[in-house]
Amino acid sequence: MSSDRVEVIAPATIANLGPGFDVFGIALKEPYDVIGARRVSEPGVMVVEVVGVGANRVTLEAKRNTASVAAAEVLRKANVDFGLELSLRKGVRPCSGMGSSGASAAGGAFAANLLLDKPLPMSDLAMCAAKGEQASSGTLHADNVAPSLYGGFTIIRSYHPLDVVHVVPPANLGIVAALPDVMVSTKEARGLLPKSVEMRKLVHTVGHASSLAVGMSLGDVPLIGRSVSDVIVEPVRAPLVPHLKEAEEAALKAGAVASFLGGSGPCVASFFDLSLSDGKAIGEAVRHVFESKGVKVEVWVDGWGKGCRRV
Ligand code: HSE
């Protein structure tokens, strides 16, 4: 360990990507959280400050804050007797469907790990971060924390044991993330999930999920576009996001290869080919849908991003 203090960037992520509920996720370049950690002799993890976008919705209570729960898991697993003070600068708005709690959890775990004399492997960090995420959403899901840690595209092959498959997406895969001024809590959105799934929907989902993974690893953006289809989760959550369908249609018309609900929403995410389509035009088309209905919206247009890293 070279210092007793670190600051890390933890990127926003989009989970599910159509057919990959709780399985697929991709990291964005922006926005991101910045997590500061300071090693202290007193055991335990404290959150000393949360500032930034939607900071008032983030608890300082260490047992419920995703970053501190994740960091405490890292210290517990590493069996060390020191503690940490964390400070969070939120760039990813809570209740956005852009992995806000996941970014803080990933950043908390990553920062704590940098302060260990013997750091844990990334595979251990993913489980620590997923436990942090659980503190916020109520259930353990790793499809946001994994891409925030690893960057690029990730697949949760298994939860028991946790096994993350990391894939570098095509360089020409562009992403538009549009965040309307609507709040969706992941906990509530998970409450809408069906308890069972019809066989024909399962067949549809396995086909599309497999093809999407192949499209990511072969660098086939049109195949990725054809593979983003969700007949199970998005249909039950769509009522939480006014104008979702119009926004998706506008993105497709403007050149996106796919447009879908980001995570549990309300983010509307779109994929496009950076070399063939104009991401700004896609973003503006989605913006127009929301703003013409009087809903404010923030839009990010970029390629996919890297994972957690030291500032
Ligand atoms: N897979 C999670 C869900 C992601 O859809 O509930 C939450 O962003």
Coordinates of C-alpha atoms in Angstrom, one line a residue, residues 20 34 43 46 57 65 129 136 153 167 201 207 213 265 296 311:
G20 CA -30.4 -10.4 -20.0
V34 CA -16.1 9.4 -7.4
P43 CA -12.2 -0.7 12.8
M46 CA -18.0 5.3 8.1
R57 CA -31.4 10.3 -1.5
N65 CA -25.1 2.7 2.2
A129 CA -20.0 -5.1 -4.3
S136 CA -30.2 -0.8 -1.5
F153 CA -19.9 -5.9 -21.3
V167 CA -16.3 -9.4 -22.9
K201 CA -41.1 -16.5 -23.6
G207 CA -32.4 -17.2 -28.2
A213 CA -23.6 -12.4 -26.2
G265 CA -35.6 2.4 -15.6
K296 CA -37.1 17.2 -18.5
V311 CA -8.2 8.9 -10.2

